[in-house]
Structure formats: structure tokens, C-alpha cells
Coordinates of N, CA and C in Angstrom, one line a residue:
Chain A
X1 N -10.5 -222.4 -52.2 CA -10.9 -221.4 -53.2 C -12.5 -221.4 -53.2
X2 N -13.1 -220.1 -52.9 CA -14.2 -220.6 -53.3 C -14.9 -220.9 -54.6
X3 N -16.1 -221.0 -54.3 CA -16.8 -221.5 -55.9 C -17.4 -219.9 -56.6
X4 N -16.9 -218.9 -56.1 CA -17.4 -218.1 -56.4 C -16.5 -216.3 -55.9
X5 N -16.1 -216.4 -57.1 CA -15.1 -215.1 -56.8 C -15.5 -213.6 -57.5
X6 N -15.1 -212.4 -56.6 CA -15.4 -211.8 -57.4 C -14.2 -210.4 -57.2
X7 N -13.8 -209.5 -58.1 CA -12.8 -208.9 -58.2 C -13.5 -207.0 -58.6
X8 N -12.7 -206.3 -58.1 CA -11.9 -206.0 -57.1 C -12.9 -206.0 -56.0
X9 N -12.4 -206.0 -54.6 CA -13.0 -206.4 -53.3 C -13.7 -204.8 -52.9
X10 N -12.5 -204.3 -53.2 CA -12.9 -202.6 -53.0 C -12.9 -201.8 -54.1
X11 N -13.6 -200.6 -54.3 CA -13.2 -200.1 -55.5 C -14.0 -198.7 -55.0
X12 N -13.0 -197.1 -55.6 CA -13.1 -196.5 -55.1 C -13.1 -195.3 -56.7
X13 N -14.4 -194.3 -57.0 CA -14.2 -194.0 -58.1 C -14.7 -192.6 -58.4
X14 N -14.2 -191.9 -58.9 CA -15.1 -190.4 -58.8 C -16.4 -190.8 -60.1
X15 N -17.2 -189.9 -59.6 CA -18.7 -189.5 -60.0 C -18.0 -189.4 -61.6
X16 N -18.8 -190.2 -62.3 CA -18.8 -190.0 -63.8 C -18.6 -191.3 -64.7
X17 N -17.3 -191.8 -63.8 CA -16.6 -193.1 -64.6 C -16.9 -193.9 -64.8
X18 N -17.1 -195.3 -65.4 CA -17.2 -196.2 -65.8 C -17.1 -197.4 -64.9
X19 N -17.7 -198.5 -64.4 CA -17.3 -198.8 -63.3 C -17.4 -200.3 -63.7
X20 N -16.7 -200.9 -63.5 CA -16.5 -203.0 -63.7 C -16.3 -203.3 -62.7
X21 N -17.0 -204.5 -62.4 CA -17.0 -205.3 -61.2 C -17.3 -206.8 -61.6
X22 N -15.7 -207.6 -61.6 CA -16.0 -209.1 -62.0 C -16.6 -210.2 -61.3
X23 N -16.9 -211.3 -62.0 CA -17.8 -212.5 -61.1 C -17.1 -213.8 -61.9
X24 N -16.3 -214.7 -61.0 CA -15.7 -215.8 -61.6 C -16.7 -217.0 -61.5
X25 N -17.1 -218.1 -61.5 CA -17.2 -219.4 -60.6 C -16.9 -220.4 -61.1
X26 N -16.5 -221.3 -60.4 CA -15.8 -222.5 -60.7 C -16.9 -223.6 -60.9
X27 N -18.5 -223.5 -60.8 CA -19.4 -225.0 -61.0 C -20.2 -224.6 -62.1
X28 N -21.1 -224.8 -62.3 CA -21.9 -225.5 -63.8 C -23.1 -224.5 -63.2
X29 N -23.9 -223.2 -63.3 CA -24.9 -223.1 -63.2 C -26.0 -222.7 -64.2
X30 N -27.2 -222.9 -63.5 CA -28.0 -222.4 -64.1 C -28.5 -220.8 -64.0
X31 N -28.1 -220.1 -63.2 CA -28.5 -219.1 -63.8 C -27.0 -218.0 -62.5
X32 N -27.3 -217.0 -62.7 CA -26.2 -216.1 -61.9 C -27.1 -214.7 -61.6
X33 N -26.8 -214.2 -60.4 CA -27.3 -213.1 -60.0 C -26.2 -211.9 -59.9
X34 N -26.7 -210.8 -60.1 CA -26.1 -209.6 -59.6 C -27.1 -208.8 -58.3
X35 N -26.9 -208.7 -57.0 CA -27.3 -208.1 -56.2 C -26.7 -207.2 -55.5
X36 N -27.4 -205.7 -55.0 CA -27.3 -204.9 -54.5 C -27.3 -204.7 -52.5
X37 N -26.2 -204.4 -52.1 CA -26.7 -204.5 -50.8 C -26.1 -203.1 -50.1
X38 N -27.5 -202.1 -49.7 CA -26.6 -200.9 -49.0 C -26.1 -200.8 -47.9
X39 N -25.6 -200.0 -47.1 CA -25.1 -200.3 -45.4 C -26.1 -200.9 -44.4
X40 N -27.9 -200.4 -44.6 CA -28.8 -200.8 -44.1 C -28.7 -202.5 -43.9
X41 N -28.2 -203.1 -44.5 CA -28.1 -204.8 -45.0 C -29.1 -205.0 -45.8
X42 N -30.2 -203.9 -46.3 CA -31.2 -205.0 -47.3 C -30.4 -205.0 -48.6
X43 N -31.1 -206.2 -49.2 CA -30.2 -206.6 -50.5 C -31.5 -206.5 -51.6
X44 N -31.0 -205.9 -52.9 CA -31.8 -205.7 -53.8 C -31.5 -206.6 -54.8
X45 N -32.2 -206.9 -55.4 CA -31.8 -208.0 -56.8 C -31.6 -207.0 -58.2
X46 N -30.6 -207.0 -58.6 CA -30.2 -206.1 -60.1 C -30.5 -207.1 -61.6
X47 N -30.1 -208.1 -61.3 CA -30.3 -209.0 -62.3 C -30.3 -210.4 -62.1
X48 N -30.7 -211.5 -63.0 CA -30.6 -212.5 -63.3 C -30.2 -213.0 -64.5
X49 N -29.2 -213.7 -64.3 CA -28.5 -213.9 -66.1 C -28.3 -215.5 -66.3
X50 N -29.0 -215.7 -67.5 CA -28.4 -217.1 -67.6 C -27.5 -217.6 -69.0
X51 N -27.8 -216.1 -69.8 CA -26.8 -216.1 -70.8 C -26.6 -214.7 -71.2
X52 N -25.9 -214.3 -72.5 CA -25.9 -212.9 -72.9 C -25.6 -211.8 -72.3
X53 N -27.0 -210.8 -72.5 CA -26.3 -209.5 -71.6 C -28.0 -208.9 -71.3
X54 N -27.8 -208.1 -69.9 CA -29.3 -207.4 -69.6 C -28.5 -206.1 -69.4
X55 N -29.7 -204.9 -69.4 CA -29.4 -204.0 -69.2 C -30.5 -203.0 -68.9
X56 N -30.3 -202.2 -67.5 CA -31.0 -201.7 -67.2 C -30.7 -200.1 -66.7
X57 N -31.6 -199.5 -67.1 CA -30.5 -198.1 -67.0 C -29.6 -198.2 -67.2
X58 N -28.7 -197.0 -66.2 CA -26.9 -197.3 -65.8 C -26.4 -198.6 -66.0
X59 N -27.1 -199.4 -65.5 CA -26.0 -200.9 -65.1 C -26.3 -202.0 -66.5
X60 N -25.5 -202.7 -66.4 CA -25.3 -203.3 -67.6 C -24.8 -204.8 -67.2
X61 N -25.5 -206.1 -67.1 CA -24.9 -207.3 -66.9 C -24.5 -208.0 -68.2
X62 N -23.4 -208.7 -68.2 CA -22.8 -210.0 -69.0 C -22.8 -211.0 -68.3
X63 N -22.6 -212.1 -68.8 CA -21.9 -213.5 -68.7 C -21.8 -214.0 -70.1
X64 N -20.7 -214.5 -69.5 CA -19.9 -216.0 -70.9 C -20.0 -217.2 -69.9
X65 N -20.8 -217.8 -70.8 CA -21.2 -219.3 -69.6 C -20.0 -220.4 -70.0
X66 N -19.2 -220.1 -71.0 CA -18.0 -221.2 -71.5 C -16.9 -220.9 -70.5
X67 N -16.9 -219.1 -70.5 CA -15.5 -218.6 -69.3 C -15.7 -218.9 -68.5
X68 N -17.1 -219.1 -68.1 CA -17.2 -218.9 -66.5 C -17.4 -217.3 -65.5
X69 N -17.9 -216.2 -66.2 CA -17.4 -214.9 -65.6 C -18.5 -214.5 -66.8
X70 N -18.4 -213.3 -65.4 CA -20.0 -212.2 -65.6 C -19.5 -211.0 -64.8
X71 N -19.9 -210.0 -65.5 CA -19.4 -208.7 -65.5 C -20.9 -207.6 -65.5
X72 N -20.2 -206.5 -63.8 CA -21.4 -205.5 -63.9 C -21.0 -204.4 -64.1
X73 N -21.6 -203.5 -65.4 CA -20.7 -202.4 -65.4 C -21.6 -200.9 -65.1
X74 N -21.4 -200.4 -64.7 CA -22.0 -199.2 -64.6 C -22.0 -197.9 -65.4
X75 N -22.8 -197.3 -66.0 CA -21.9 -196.3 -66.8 C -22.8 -194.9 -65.6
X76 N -21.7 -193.5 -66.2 CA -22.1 -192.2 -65.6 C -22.9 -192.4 -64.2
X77 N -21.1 -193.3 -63.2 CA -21.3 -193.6 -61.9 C -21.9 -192.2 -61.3
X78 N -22.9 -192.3 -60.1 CA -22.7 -191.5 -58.9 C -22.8 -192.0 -57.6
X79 N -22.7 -190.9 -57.2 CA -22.2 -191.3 -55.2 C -23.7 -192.2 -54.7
X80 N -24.8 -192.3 -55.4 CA -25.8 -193.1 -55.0 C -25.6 -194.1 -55.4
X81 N -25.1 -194.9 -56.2 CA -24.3 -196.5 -56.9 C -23.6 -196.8 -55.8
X82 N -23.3 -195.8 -54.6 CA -22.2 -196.6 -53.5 C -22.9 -197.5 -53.0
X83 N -22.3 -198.7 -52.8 CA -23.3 -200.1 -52.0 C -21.9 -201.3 -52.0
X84 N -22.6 -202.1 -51.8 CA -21.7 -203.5 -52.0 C -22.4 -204.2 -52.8
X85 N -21.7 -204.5 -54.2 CA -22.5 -205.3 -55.1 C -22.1 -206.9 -54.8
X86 N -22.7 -207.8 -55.1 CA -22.8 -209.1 -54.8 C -23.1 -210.0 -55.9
X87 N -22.4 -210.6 -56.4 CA -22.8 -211.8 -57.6 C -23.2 -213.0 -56.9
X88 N -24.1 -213.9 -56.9 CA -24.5 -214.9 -56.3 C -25.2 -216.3 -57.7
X89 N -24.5 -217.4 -57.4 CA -24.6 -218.4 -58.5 C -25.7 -219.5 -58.3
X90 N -26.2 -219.6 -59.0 CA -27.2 -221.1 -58.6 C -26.5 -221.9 -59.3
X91 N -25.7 -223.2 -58.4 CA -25.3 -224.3 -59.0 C -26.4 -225.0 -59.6
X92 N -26.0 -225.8 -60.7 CA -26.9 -227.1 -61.0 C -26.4 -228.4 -60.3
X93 N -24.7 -228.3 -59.8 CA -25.0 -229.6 -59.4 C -25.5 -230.0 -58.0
X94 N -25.3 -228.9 -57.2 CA -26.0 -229.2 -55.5 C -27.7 -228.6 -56.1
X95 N -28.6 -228.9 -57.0 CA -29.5 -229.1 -56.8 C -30.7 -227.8 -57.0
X96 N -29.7 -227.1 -57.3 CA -30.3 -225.4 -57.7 C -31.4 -225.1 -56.4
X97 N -31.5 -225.4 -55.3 CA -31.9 -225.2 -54.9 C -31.7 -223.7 -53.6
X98 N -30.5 -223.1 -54.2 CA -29.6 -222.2 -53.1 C -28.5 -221.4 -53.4
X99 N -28.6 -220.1 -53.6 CA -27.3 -219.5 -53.8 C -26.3 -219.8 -53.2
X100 N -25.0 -219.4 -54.1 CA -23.9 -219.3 -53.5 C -23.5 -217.9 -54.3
X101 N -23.1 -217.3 -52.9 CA -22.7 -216.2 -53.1 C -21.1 -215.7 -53.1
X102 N -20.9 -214.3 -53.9 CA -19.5 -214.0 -54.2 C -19.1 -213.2 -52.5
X103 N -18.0 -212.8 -52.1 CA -17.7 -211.8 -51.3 C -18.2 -210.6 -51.1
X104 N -18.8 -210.3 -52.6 CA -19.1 -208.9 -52.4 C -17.5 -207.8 -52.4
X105 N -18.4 -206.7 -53.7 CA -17.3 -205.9 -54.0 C -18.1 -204.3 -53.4
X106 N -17.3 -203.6 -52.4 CA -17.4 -202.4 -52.1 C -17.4 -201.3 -52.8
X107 N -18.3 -200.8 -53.6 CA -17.9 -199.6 -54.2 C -18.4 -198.4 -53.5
X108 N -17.6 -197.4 -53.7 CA -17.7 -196.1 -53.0 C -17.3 -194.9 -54.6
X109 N -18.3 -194.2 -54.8 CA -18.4 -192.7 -55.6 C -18.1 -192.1 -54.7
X110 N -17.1 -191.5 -55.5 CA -17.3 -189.5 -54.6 C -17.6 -188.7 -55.7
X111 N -18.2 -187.6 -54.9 CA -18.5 -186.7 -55.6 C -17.7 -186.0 -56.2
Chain B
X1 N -46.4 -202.1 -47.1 CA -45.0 -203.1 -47.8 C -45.2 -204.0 -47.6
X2 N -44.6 -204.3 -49.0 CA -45.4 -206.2 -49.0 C -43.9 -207.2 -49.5
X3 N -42.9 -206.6 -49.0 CA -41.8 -207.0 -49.2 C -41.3 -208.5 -47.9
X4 N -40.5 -208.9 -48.0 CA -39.6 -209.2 -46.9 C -39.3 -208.7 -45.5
X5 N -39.8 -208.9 -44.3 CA -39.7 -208.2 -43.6 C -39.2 -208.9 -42.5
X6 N -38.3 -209.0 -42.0 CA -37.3 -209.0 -40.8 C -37.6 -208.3 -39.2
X7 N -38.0 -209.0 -38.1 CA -37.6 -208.3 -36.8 C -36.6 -209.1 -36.0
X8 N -35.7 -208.7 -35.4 CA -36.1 -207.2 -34.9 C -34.6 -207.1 -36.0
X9 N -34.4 -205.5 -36.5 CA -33.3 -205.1 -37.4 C -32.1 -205.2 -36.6
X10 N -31.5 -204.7 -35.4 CA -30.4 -205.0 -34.5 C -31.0 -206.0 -33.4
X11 N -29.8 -206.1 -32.8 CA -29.8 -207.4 -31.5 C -28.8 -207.2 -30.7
X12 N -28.3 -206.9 -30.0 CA -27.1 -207.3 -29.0 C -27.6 -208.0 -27.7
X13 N -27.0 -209.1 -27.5 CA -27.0 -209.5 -26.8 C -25.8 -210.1 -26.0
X14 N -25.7 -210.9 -24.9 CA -24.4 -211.2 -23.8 C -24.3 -212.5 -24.0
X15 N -23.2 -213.3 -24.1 CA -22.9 -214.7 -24.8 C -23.4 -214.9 -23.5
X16 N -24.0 -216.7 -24.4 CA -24.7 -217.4 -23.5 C -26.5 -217.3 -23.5
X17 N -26.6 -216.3 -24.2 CA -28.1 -215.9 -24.1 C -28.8 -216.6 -25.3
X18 N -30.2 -216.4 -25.1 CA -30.8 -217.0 -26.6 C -31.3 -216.0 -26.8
X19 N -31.2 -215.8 -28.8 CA -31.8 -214.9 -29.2 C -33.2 -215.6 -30.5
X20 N -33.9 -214.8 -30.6 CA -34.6 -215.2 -31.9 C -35.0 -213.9 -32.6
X21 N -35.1 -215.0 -34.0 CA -35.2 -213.8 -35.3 C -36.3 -214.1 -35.9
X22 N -37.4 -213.1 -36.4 CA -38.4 -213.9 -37.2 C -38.6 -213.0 -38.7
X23 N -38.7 -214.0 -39.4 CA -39.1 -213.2 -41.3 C -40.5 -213.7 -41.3
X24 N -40.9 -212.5 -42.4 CA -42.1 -213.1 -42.9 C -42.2 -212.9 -44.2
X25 N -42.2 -213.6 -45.1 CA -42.0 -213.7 -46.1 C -43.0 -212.7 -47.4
X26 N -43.0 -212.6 -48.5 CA -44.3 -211.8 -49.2 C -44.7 -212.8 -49.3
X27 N -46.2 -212.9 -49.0 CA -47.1 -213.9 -48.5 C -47.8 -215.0 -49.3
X28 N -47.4 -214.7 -50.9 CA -47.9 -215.9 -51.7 C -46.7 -216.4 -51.7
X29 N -45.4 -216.4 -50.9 CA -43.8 -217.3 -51.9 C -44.0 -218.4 -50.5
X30 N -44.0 -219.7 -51.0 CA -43.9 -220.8 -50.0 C -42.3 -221.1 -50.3
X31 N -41.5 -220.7 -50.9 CA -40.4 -220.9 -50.1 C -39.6 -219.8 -49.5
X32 N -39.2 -220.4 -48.3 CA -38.5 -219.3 -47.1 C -36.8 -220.2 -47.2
X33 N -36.0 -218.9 -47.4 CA -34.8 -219.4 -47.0 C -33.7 -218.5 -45.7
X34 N -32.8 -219.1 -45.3 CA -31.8 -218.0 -44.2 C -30.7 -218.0 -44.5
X35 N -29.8 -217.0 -44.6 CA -28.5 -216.6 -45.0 C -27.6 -215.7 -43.4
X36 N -26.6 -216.5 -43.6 CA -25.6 -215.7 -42.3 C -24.7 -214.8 -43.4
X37 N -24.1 -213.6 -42.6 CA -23.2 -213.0 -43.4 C -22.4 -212.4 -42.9
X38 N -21.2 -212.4 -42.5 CA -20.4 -211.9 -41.7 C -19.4 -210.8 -42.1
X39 N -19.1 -210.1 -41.3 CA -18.3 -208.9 -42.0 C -17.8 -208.9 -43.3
X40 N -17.7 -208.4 -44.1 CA -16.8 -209.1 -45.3 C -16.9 -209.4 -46.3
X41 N -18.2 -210.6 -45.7 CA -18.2 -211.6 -46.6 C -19.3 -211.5 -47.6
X42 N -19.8 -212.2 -48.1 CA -21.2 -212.7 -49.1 C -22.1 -213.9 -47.6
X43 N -23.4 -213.4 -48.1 CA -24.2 -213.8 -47.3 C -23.7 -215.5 -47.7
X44 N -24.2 -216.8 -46.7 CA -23.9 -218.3 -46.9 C -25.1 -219.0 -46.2
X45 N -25.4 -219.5 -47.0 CA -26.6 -220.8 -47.1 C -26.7 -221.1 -45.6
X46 N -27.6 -221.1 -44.9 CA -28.0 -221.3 -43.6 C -29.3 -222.6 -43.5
X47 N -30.4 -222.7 -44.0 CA -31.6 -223.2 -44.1 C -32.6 -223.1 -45.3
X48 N -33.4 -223.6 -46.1 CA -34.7 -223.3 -46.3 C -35.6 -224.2 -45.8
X49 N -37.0 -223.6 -46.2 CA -38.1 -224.1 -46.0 C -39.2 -224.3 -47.7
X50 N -39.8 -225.1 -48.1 CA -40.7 -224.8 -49.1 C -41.7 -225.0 -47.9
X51 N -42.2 -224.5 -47.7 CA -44.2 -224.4 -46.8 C -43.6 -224.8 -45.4
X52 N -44.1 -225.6 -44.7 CA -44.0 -225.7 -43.5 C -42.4 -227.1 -43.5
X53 N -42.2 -227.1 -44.4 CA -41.3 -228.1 -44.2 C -39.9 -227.8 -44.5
X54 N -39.1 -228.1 -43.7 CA -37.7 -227.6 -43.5 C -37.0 -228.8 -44.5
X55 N -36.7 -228.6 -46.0 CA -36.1 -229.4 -46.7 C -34.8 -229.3 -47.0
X56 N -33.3 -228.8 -46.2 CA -32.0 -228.3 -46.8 C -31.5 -227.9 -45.1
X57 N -30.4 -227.9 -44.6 CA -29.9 -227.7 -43.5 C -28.6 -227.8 -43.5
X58 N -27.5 -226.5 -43.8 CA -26.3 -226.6 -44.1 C -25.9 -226.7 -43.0
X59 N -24.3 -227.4 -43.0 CA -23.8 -227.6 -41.7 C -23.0 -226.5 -41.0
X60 N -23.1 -225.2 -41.4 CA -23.3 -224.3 -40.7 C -24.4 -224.0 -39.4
X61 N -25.3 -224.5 -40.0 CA -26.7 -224.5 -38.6 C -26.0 -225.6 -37.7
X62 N -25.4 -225.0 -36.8 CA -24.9 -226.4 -35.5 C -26.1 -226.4 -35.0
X63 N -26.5 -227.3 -33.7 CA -26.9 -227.9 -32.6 C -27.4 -226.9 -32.2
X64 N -26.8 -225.7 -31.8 CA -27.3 -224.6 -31.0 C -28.5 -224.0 -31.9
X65 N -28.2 -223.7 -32.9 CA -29.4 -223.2 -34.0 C -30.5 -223.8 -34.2
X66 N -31.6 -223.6 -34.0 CA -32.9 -224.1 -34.9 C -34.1 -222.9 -35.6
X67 N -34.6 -223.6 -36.7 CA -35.8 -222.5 -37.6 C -36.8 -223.3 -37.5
X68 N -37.8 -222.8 -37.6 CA -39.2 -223.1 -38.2 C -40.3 -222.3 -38.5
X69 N -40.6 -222.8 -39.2 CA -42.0 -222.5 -40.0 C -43.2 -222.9 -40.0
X70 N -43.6 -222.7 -38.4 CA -45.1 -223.9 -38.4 C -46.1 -223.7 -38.8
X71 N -46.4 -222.4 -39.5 CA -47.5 -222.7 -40.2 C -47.3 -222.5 -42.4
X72 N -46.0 -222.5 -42.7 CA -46.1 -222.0 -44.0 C -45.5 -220.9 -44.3
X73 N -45.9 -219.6 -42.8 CA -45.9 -218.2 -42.9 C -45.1 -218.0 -42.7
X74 N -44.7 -217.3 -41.5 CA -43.3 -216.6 -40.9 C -42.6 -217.7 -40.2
X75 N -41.1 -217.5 -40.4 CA -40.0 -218.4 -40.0 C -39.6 -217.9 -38.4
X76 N -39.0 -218.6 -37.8 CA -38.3 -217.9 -36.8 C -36.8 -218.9 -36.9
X77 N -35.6 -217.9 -36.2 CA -34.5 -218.5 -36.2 C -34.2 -218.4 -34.7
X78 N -33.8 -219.0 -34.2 CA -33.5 -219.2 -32.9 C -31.8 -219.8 -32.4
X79 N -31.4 -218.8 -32.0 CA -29.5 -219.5 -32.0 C -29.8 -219.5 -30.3
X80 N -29.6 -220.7 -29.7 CA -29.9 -220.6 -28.0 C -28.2 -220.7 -27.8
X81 N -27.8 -220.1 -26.6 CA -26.1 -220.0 -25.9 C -25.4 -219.5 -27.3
X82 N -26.1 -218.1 -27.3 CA -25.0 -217.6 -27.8 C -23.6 -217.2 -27.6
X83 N -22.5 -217.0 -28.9 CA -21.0 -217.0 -28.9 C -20.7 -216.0 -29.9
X84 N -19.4 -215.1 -29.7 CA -19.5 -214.0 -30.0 C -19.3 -214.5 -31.6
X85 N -18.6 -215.9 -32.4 CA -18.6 -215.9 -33.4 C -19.9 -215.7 -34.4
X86 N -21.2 -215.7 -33.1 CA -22.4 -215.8 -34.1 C -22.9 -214.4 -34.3
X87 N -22.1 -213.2 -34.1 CA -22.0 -212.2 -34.2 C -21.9 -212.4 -35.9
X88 N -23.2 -211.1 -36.5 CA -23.5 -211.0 -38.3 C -24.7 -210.8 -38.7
X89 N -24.8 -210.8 -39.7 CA -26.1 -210.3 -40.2 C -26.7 -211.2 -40.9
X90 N -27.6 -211.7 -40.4 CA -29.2 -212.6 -40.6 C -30.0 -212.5 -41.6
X91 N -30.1 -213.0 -42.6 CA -30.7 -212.3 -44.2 C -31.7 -213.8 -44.3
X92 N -33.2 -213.1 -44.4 CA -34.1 -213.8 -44.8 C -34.4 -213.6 -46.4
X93 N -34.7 -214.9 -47.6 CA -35.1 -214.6 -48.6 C -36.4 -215.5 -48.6
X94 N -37.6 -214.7 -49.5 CA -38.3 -215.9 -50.2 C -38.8 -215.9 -51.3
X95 N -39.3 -216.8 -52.0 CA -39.5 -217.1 -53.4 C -40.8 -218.2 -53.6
X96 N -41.0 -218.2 -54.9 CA -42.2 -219.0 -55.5 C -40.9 -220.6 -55.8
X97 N -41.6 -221.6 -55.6 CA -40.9 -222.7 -55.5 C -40.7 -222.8 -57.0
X98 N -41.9 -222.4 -57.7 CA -41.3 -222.9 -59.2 C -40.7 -221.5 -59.9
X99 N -40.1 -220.5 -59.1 CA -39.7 -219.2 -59.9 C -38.4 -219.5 -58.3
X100 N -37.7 -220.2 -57.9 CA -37.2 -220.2 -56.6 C -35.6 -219.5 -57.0
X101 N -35.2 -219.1 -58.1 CA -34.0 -218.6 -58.6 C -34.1 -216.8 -58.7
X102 N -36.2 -216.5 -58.1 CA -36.3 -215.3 -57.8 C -36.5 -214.7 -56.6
X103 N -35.2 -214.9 -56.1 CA -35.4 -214.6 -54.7 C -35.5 -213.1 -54.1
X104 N -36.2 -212.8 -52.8 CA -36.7 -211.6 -52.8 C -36.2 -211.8 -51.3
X105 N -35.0 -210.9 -50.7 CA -34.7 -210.6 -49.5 C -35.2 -209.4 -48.3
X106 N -34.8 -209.6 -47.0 CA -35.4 -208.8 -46.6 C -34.2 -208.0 -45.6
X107 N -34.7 -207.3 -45.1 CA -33.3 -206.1 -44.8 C -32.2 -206.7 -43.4
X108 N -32.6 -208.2 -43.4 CA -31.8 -208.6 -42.3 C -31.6 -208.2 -40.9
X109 N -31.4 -209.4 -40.2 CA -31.2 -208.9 -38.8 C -29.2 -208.7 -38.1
X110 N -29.1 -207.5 -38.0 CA -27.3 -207.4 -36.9 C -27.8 -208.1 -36.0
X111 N -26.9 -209.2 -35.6 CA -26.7 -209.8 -34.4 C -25.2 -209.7 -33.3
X112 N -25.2 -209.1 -32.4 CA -23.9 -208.6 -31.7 C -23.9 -209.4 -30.7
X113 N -23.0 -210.4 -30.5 CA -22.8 -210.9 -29.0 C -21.6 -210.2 -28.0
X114 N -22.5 -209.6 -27.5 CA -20.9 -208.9 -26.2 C -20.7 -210.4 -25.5

């Protein structure tokens, strides 16, 4: 299993909806990322969370550090939100020194 | 642009060959790190560097792989005899050592072994 799951793998949504994309992990960290990556491969940073909730325009980060899980939600999706989002964890116990990253969830807007 | 910057963006090359990749990092972050990513997946811990010193080396980097950073600045990754498994995408990050949880990536290298 990894130390770092994230749900659904794909997700496919018309322009408008509401969009959730989960982040499990199984270690102790200190902080949690939400990252952006488009088909180009560069990857953008959306957030960093170590508690609570951030929120930037459209997108909206959570975590519950007792659950374990952090949530990106998107509101008044469009076909430009299409990317592969990526949650990535900094453990504390290997030393915070290095992400570990989720699979990455596919989303695709249509118009 | 004073981002992260990766050459070369694609690669194909014919197994058995050596290839190299070089990042250069935005130029005040002394730490340099390397991520492999393969179809699919989420990028995976490959190397960093804080300055010229190579401090972390997952056991992903076999024998065939080596990085450096000889002066601080730009990294190079070097996979010699390449195999079509090392076919993926090459993601350089870097960061301030004491902000090292702000990492700043750069658009990665495709690596294709025919």
C-alpha cells in the first residue's frame, strides 16, 4: 500500500460542477501539498497545508491531520482545470527532507 | 524566467546508450532535488543535493545512474546503458534549505528508450 493515496484516479466532469479530489496517507507529516501537473510535465504548486483549510480562487484545500486526508475541491470547474492533480506528503519520520507523492488524479472538463 | 529549468525537454534514445539531463535550479535555492515519474504514476524520490553536496540517494538511483552538482548551480543526471524501463519523465525541484517544504519544479525531462 502506499503511504500516500489518492482517489478517484480519473475523473471526468462537465464545465460548471463541483469537483473533489481525495488525499489519504498512512505516516505522521508535517506538512501536505496539492500540486498541479499539465500534459507539458511541468508541475505547479497549488498549496501547502499543515492544518485547516486554504483557499484560492476556484480551488479550495482541507486537511484533518487526526484522519489523515485532505481534500481539493474546485468550484465553477472549466475545461482549463483539466491537468493531473497530485497530493504530495512530507513525512516527519524519514526526515522531512523529500516528498512523497500520491498517483495523481486525472481530471478532464468538457465543455 | 527565473523558474526551474530543465534540458533538454524530450530524449529518445536506443538502449544501451548514455543519456544526460541537466536542471538549473532558481539561483538563490541551494537545495536541488530529482524525481522519476513514470506513466501513471506520482513523481518518486530519486536524489537531492543541498549546495554541492549530494546528501540522500534513494535506492531507486542504481549503479547505472549518477547526479552532480559541482559547483552548487546546475545538476546534471546521467543514466549510462540505458533500458527501456528507464523510459519517464525526469522532474527537477529546488528549494531554500530552510523553506525546503517550498519546492519549486521545473517542466521535466521525457526520456524514451527505443
Amino acid at each position: 500500500k502506499n503511504e500516500v493515496e489518492q482517489s478517484p484516479q480519473n475523473l471526468t466532469a462537465q464545465e460548471g460542477e463541483f469537483i473533489t479530489i481525495n488525499c489519504s496517507y498512512s505516516v505522521g507529516i508535517s506538512a501536505l501539498h496539492w500540486l498541479q501537473q499539465h500534459p507539458g510535465g511541468g508541475i505547479v504548486s497549488l498549496f501547502m497545508l499543515s492544518s485547516g483549510k486554504k483557499k484560492h480562487g476556484r480551488l479550495i484545500a482541507t486537511i484533518n491531520i487526526q484522519e489523515k486526508h485532505s481534500s481539493l475541491h474546485i468550484t465553477a470547474s472549466h475545461p482549463r482545470d483539466s491537468a493531473v492533480y497530485i497530493c504530495a506528503a512530507q513525512p516527519v519520520i524519514q526526515g522531512a527532507q523529500k516528498l512523497v507523492f500520491g498517483q495523481g488524479t486525472r481530471l478532464t472538463i468538457n465543455p | 524566467d527565473t523558474g526551474v529549468s530543465q534540458n533538454p525537454r524530450h530524449k529518445i534514445t536506443k538502449r544501451g546508450q548514455n543519456v544526460t539531463f541537466r536542471c538549473d535550479p532558481i539561483s538563490e535555492h541551494n537545495r536541488l532535488y530529482w524525481y522519476r515519474q513514470t506513466l501513471g504514476q506520482g513523481p518518486e524520490f530519486l536524489t537531492y543535493f543541498q549546495n554541492e553536496a549530494q546528501l540522500e540517494k534513494s535506492r531507486l538511483l542504481s549503479d547505472r545512474f549518477s547526479a552532480e552538482r559541482p559547483k552548487g548551480s546546475f545538476s546534471t543526471l546521467e543514466i549510462q546503458r540505458t533500458e527501456q524501463g528507464d523510459s519517464a519523465m525526469y522532474l527537477c525541484a529546488s528549494s531554500l534549505a530552510q523553506r525546503f517544504m517550498e519546492a519549486f519544479f521545473g517542466q521535466g525531462t521525457r526520456l524514451t528508450v527505443v
